[in-house]
PDB file of C-alpha atoms in Angstrom:
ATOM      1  CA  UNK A   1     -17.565  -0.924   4.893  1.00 79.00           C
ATOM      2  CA  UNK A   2     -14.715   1.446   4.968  1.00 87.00           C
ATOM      3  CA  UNK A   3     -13.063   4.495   3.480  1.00 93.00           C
ATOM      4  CA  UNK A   4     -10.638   6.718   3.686  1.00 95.00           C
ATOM      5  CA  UNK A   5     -10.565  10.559   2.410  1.00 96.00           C
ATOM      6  CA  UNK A   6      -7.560  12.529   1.821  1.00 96.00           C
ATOM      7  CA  UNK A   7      -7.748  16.022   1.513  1.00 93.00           C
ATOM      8  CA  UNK A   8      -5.713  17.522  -1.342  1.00 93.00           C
ATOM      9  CA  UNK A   9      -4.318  15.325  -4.143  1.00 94.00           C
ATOM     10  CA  UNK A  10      -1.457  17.843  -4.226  1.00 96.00           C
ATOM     11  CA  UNK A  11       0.531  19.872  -1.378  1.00 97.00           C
ATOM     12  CA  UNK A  12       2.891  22.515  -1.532  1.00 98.00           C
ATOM     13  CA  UNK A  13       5.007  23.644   1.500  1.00 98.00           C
ATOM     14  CA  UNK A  14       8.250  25.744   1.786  1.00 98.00           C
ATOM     15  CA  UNK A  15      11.480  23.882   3.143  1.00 97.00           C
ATOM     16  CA  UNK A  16      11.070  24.728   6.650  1.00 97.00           C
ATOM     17  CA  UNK A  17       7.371  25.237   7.015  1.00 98.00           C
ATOM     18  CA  UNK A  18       4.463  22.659   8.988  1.00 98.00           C
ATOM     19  CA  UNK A  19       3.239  19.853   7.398  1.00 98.00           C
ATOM     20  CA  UNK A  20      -0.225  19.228   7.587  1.00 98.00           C
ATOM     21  CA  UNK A  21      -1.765  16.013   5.262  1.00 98.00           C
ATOM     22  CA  UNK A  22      -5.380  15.550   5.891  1.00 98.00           C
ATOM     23  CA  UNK A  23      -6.933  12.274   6.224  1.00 97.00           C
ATOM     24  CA  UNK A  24     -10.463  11.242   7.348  1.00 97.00           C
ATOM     25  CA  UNK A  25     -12.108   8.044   7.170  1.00 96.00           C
ATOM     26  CA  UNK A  26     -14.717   6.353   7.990  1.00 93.00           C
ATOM     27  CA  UNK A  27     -15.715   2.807   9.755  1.00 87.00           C
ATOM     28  CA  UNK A  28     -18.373   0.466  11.681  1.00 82.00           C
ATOM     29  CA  UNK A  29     -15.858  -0.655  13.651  1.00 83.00           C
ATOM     30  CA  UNK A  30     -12.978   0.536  15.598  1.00 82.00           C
ATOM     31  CA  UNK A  31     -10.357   1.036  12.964  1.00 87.00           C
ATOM     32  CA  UNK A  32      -6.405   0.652  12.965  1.00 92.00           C
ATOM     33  CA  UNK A  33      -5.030   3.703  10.683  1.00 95.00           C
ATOM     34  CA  UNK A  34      -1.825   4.033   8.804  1.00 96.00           C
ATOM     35  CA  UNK A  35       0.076   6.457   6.806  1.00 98.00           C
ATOM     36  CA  UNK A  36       2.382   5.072   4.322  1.00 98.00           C
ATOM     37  CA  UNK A  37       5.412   6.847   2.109  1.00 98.00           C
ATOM     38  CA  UNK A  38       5.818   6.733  -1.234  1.00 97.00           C
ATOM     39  CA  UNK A  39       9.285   8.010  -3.371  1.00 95.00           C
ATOM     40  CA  UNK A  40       8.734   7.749  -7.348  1.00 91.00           C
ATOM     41  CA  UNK A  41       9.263   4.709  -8.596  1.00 88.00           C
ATOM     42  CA  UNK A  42       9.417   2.938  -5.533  1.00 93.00           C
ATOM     43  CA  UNK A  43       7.275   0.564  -2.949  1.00 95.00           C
ATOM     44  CA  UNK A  44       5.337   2.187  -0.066  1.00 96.00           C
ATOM     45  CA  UNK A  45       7.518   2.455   3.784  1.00 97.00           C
ATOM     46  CA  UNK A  46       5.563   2.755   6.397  1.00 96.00           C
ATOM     47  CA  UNK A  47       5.683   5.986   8.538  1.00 97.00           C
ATOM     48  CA  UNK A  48       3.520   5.525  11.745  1.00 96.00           C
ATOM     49  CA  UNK A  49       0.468   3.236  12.852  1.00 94.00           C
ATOM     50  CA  UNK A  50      -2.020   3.862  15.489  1.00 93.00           C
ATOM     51  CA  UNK A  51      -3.893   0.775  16.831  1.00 88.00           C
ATOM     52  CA  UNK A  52      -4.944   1.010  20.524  1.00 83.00           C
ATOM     53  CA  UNK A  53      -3.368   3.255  23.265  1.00 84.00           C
ATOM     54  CA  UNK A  54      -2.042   6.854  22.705  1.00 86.00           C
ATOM     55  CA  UNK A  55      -3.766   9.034  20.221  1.00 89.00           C
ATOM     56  CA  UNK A  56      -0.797  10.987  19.172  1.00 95.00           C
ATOM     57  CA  UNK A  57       1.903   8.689  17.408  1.00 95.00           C
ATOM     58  CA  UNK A  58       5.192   8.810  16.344  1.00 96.00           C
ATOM     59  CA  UNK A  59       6.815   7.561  13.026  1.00 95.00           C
ATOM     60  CA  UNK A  60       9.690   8.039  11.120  1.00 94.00           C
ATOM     61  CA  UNK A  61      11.820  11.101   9.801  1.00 93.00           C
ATOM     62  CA  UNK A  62      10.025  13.494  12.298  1.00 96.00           C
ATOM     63  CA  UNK A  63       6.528  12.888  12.103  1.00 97.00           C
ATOM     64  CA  UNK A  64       3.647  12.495  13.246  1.00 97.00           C
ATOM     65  CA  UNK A  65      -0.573  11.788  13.607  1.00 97.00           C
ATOM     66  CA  UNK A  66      -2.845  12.229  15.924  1.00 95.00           C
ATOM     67  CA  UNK A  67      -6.313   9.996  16.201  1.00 94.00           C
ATOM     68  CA  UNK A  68      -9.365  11.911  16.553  1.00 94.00           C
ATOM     69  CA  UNK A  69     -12.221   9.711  16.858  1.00 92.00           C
ATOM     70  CA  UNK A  70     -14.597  12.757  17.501  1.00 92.00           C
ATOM     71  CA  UNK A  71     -13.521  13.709  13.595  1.00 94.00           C
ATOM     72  CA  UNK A  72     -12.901  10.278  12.366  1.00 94.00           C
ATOM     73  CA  UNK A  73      -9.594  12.251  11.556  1.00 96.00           C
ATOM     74  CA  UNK A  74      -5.498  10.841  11.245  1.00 97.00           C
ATOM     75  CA  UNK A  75      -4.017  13.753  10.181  1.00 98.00           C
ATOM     76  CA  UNK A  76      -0.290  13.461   9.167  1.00 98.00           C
ATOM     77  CA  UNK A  77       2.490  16.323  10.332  1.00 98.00           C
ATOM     78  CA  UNK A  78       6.148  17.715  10.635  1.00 98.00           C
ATOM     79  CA  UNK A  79       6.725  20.624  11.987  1.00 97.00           C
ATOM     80  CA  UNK A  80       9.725  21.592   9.293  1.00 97.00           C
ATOM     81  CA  UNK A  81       9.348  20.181   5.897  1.00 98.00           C
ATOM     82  CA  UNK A  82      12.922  19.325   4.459  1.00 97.00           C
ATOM     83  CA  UNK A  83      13.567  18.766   1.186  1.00 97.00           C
ATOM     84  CA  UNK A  84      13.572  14.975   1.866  1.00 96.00           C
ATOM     85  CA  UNK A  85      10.199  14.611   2.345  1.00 97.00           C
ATOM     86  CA  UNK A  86       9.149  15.122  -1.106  1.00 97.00           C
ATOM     87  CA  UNK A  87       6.904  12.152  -1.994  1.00 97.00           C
ATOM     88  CA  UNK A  88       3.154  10.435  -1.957  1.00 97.00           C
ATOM     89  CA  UNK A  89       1.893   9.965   1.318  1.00 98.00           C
ATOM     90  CA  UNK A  90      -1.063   7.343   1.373  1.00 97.00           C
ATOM     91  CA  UNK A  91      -3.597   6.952   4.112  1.00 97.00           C
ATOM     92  CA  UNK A  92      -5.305   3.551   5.252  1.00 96.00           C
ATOM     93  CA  UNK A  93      -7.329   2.376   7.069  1.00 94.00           C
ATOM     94  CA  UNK A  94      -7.731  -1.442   8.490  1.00 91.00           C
ATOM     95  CA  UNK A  95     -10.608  -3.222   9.624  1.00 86.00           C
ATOM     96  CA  UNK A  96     -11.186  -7.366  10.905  1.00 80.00           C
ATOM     97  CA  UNK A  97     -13.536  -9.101   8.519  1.00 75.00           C
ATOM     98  CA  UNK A  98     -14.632 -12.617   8.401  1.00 71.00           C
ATOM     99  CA  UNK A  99     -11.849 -15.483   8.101  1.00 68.00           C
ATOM    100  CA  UNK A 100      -9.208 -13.086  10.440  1.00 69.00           C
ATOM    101  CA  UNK A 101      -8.579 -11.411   7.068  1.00 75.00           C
ATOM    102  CA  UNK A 102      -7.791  -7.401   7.782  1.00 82.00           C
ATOM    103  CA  UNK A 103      -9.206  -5.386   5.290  1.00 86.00           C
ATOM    104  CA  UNK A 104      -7.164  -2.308   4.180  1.00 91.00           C
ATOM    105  CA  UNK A 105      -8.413   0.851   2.489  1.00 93.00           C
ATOM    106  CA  UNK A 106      -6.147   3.244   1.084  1.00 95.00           C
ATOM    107  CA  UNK A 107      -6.686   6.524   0.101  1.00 95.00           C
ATOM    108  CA  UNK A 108      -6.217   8.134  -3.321  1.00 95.00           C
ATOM    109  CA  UNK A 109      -2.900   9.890  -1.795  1.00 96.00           C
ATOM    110  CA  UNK A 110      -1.200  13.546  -1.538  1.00 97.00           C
ATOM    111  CA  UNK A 111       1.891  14.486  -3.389  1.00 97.00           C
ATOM    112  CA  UNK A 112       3.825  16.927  -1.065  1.00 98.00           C
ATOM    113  CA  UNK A 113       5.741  19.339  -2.868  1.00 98.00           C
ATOM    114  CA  UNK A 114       8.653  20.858  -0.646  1.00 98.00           C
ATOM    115  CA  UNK A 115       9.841  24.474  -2.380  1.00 97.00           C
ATOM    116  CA  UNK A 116      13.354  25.861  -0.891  1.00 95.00           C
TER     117      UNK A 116
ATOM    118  CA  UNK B   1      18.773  -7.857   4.921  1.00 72.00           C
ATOM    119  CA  UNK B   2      15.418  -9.406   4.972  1.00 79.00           C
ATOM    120  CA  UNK B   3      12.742  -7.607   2.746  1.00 95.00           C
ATOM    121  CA  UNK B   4      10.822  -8.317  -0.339  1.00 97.00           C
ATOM    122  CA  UNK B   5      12.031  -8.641  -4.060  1.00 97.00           C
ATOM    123  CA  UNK B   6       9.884  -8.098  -6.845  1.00 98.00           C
ATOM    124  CA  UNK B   7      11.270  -8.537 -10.430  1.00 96.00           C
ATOM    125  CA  UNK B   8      11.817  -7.308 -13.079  1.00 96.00           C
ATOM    126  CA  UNK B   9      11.545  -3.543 -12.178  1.00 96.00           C
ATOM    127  CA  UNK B  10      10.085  -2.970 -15.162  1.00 96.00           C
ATOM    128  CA  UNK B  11       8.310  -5.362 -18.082  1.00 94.00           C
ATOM    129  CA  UNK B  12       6.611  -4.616 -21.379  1.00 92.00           C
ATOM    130  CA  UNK B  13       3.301  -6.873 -22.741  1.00 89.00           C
ATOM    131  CA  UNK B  14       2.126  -7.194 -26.048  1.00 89.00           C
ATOM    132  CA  UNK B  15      -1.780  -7.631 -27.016  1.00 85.00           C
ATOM    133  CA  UNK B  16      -2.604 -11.189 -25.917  1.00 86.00           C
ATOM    134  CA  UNK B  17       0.002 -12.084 -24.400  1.00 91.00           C
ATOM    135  CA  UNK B  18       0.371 -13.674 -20.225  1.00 94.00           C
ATOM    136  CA  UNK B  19       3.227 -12.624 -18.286  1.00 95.00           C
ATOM    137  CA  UNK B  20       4.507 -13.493 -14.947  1.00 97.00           C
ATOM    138  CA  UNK B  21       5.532 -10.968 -11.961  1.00 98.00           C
ATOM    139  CA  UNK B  22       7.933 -12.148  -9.714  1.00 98.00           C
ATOM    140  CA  UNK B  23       7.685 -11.585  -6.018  1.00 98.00           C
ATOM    141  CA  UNK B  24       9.804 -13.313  -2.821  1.00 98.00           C
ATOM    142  CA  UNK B  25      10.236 -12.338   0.502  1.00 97.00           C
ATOM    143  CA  UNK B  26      12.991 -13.760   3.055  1.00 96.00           C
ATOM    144  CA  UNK B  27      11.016 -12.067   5.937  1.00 95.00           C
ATOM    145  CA  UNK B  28       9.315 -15.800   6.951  1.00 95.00           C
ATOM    146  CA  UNK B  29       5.422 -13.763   6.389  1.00 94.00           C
ATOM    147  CA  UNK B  30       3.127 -16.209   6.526  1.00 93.00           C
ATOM    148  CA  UNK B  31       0.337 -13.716   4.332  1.00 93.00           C
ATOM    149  CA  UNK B  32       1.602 -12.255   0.850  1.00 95.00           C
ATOM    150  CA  UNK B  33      -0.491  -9.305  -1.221  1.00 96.00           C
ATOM    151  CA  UNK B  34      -0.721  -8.069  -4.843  1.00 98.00           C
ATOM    152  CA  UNK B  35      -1.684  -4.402  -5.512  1.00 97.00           C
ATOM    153  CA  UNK B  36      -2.113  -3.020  -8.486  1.00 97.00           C
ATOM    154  CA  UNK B  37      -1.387   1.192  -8.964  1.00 96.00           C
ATOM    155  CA  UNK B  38      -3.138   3.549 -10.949  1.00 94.00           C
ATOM    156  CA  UNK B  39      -2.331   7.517 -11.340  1.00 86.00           C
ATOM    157  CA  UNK B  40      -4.928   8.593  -8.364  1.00 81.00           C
ATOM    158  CA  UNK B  41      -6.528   5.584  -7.588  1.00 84.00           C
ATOM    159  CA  UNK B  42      -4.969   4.556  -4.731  1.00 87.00           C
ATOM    160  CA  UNK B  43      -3.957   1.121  -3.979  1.00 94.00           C
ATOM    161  CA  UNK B  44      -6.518  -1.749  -5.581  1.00 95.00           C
ATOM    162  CA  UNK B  45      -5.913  -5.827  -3.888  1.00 95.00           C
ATOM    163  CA  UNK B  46      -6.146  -7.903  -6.725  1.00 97.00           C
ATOM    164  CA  UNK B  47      -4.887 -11.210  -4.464  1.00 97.00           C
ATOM    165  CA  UNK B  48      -3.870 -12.204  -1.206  1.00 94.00           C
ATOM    166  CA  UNK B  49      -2.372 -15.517   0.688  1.00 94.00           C
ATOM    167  CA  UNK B  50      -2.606 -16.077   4.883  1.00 91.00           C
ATOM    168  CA  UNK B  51      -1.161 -19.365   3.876  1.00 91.00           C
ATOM    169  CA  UNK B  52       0.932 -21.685   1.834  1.00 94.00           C
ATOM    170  CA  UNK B  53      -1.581 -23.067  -0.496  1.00 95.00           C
ATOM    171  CA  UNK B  54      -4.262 -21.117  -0.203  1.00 93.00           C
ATOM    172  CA  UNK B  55      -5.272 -17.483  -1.683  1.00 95.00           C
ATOM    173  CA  UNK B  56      -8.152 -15.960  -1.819  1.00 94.00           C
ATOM    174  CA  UNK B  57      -9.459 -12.877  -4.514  1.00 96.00           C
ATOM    175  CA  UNK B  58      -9.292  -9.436  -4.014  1.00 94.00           C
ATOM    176  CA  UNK B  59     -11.156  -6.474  -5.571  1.00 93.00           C
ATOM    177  CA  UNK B  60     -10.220  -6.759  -8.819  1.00 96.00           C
ATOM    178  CA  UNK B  61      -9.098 -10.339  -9.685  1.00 97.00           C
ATOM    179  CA  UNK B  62     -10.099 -11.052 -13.028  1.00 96.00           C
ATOM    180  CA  UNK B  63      -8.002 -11.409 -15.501  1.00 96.00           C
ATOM    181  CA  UNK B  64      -5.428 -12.450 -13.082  1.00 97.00           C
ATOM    182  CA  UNK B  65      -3.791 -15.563 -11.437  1.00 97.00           C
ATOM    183  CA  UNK B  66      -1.412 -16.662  -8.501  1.00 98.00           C
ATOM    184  CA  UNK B  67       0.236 -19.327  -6.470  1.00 97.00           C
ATOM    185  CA  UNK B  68       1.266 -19.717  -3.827  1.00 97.00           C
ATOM    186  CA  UNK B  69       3.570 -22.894  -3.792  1.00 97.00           C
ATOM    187  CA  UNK B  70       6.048 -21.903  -1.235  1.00 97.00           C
ATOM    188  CA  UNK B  71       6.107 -19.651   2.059  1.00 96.00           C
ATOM    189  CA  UNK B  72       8.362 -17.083   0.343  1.00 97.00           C
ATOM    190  CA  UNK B  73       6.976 -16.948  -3.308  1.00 98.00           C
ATOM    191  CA  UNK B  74       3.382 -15.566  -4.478  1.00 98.00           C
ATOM    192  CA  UNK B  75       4.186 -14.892  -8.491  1.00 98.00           C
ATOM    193  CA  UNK B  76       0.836 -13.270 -10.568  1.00 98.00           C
ATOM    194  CA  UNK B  77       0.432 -13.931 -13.796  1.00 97.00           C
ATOM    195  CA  UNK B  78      -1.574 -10.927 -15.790  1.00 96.00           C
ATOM    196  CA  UNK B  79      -3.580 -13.025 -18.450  1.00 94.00           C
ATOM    197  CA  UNK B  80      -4.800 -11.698 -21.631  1.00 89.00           C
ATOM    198  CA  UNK B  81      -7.979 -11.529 -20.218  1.00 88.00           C
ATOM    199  CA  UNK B  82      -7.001  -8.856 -18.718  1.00 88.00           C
ATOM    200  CA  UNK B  83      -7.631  -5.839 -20.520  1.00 86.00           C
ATOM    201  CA  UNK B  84      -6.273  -2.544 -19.309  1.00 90.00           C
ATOM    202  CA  UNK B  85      -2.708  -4.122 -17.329  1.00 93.00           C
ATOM    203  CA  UNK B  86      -0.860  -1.147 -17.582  1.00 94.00           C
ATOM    204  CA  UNK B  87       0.001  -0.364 -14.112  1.00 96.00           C
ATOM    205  CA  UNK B  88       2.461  -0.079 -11.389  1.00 97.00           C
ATOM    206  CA  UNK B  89       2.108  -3.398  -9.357  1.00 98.00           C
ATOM    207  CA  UNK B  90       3.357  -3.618  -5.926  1.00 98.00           C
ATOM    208  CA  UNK B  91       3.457  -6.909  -3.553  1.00 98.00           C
ATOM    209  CA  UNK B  92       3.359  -6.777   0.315  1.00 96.00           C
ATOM    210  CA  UNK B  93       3.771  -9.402   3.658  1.00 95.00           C
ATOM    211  CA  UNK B  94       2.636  -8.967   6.661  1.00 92.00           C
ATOM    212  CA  UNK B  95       3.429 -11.985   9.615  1.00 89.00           C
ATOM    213  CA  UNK B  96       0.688 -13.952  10.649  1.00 79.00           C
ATOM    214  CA  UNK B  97      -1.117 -11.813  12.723  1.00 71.00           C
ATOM    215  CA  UNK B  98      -2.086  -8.928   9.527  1.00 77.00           C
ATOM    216  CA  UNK B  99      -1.880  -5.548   8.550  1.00 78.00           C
ATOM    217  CA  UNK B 100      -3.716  -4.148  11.398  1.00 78.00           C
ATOM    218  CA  UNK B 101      -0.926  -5.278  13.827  1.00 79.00           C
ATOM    219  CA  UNK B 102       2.270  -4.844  11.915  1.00 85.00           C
ATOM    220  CA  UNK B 103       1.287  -2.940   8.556  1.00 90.00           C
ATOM    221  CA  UNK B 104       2.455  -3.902   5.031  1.00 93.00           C
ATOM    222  CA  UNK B 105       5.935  -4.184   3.806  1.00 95.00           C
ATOM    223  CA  UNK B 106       6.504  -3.757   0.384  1.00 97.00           C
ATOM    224  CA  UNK B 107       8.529  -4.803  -2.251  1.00 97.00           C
ATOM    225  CA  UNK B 108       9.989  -2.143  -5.080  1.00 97.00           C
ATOM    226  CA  UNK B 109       7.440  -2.579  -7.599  1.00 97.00           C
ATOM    227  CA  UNK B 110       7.251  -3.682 -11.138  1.00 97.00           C
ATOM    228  CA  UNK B 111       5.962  -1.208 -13.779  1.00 96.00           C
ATOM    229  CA  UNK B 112       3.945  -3.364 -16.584  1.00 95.00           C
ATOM    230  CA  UNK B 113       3.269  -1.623 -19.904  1.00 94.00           C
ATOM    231  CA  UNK B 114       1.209  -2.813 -23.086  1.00 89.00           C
ATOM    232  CA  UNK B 115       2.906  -2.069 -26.357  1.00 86.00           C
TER     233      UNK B 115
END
């Protein structure tokens, strides 16, 4: 089985200022990890995947998360917080299971809170 | 645009009563999802489809129903067996190949409340 932590249920940062959303998780096997976007009132986008390959990726609007399997850590960042980012980020985490069914955790999410 | 449509946006219950959430995609996903949203609970599956015709139970299924008649339709009913639906319910595709691959895409949501 799975599971996915995320550190802080609510984040404050000043317009400007590094982003840092924590997420750790745990796995049997070799996960695939997500972060996913949230705006009130609205579906989740998704920001950035990691599968296989390069441990640092890339998503949208800037940022970005790095795999450390040594810390079973996917920690979300942006180096300047703008005032767009305001939202619920949710962490998951996505594991084969029997039938080629992927099983998807999600965290319990982090409202960032972006003061100017 | 292609994405998914989930309707209405918002839709109020009373006690013992079934209704029916609305969800299509034009995306051509072969698998379809239905999440259900609680304040800090995180995302919960209640039902998912890899196929036309076939769906198969997620965590919390009961009190709950679906189809899944057509490639771009997966409606869920919320029966009155269901006994706490208020909830923000989201529904997701992925193509054939899953979430690990692709990730979900979403629809906007539809906000269910008991009165």
């Amino acid at each position: 089985a799975q599971s996915v932590t995320q550190l802080g249920s609510h984040v404050s940062v000043s317009e400007g200022a590094l982003v840092l959303l924590r997420c750790n998780y745990s796995s049997s096997v070799p996960p695939y990890l997500f972060w996913y976007v949230q705006y009130p009132n609205q579906g989740l986008q998704l920001l950035l995947k990691y599968t296989t390959g390069a441990t640092l990726v890339k998503g949208i609007n800037g940022f970005e998360a790095e795999f450390k399997k040594s810390e079973t850590s996917f920690h979300l960042t942006k180096p300047s917080a703008h005032m767009s980012d305001a939202a619920e980020y949710f962490c998951a985490v996505s594991v084969s299971s029997s039938g080629g069914y992927q099983k998807v955790t999600f965290g319990t999410g982090t409202k960032l809170q972006v003061i100017p | 645009d292609g994405g998914i449509t989930q309707s209405p946006k918002y839709l109020f219950r009373k006690e013992g009563q079934n209704v029916t959430l609305s969800c299509e995609q034009n995306l051509n996903h072969d698998a379809m999802y239905w999440y259900r949203q609680d304040p800090g609970q995180g995302l919960r599956l209640i039902y998912y489809s890899q196929i036309v015709n076939d769906f198969q139970k997620g965590d919390i299924a009961e009190g709950y129903s679906v189809s899944r008649e057509k490639k771009e339709s997966f409606p869920l009913t919320v029966t009155s067996a269901q006994k706490n639906p208020t909830a923000f319910y989201l529904c997701a595709s992925t193509p054939a190949g899953g979430h690990g691959n692709y990730g979900y895409t979403f629809g906007s949501g539809t906000r269910l409340t008991v009165v």
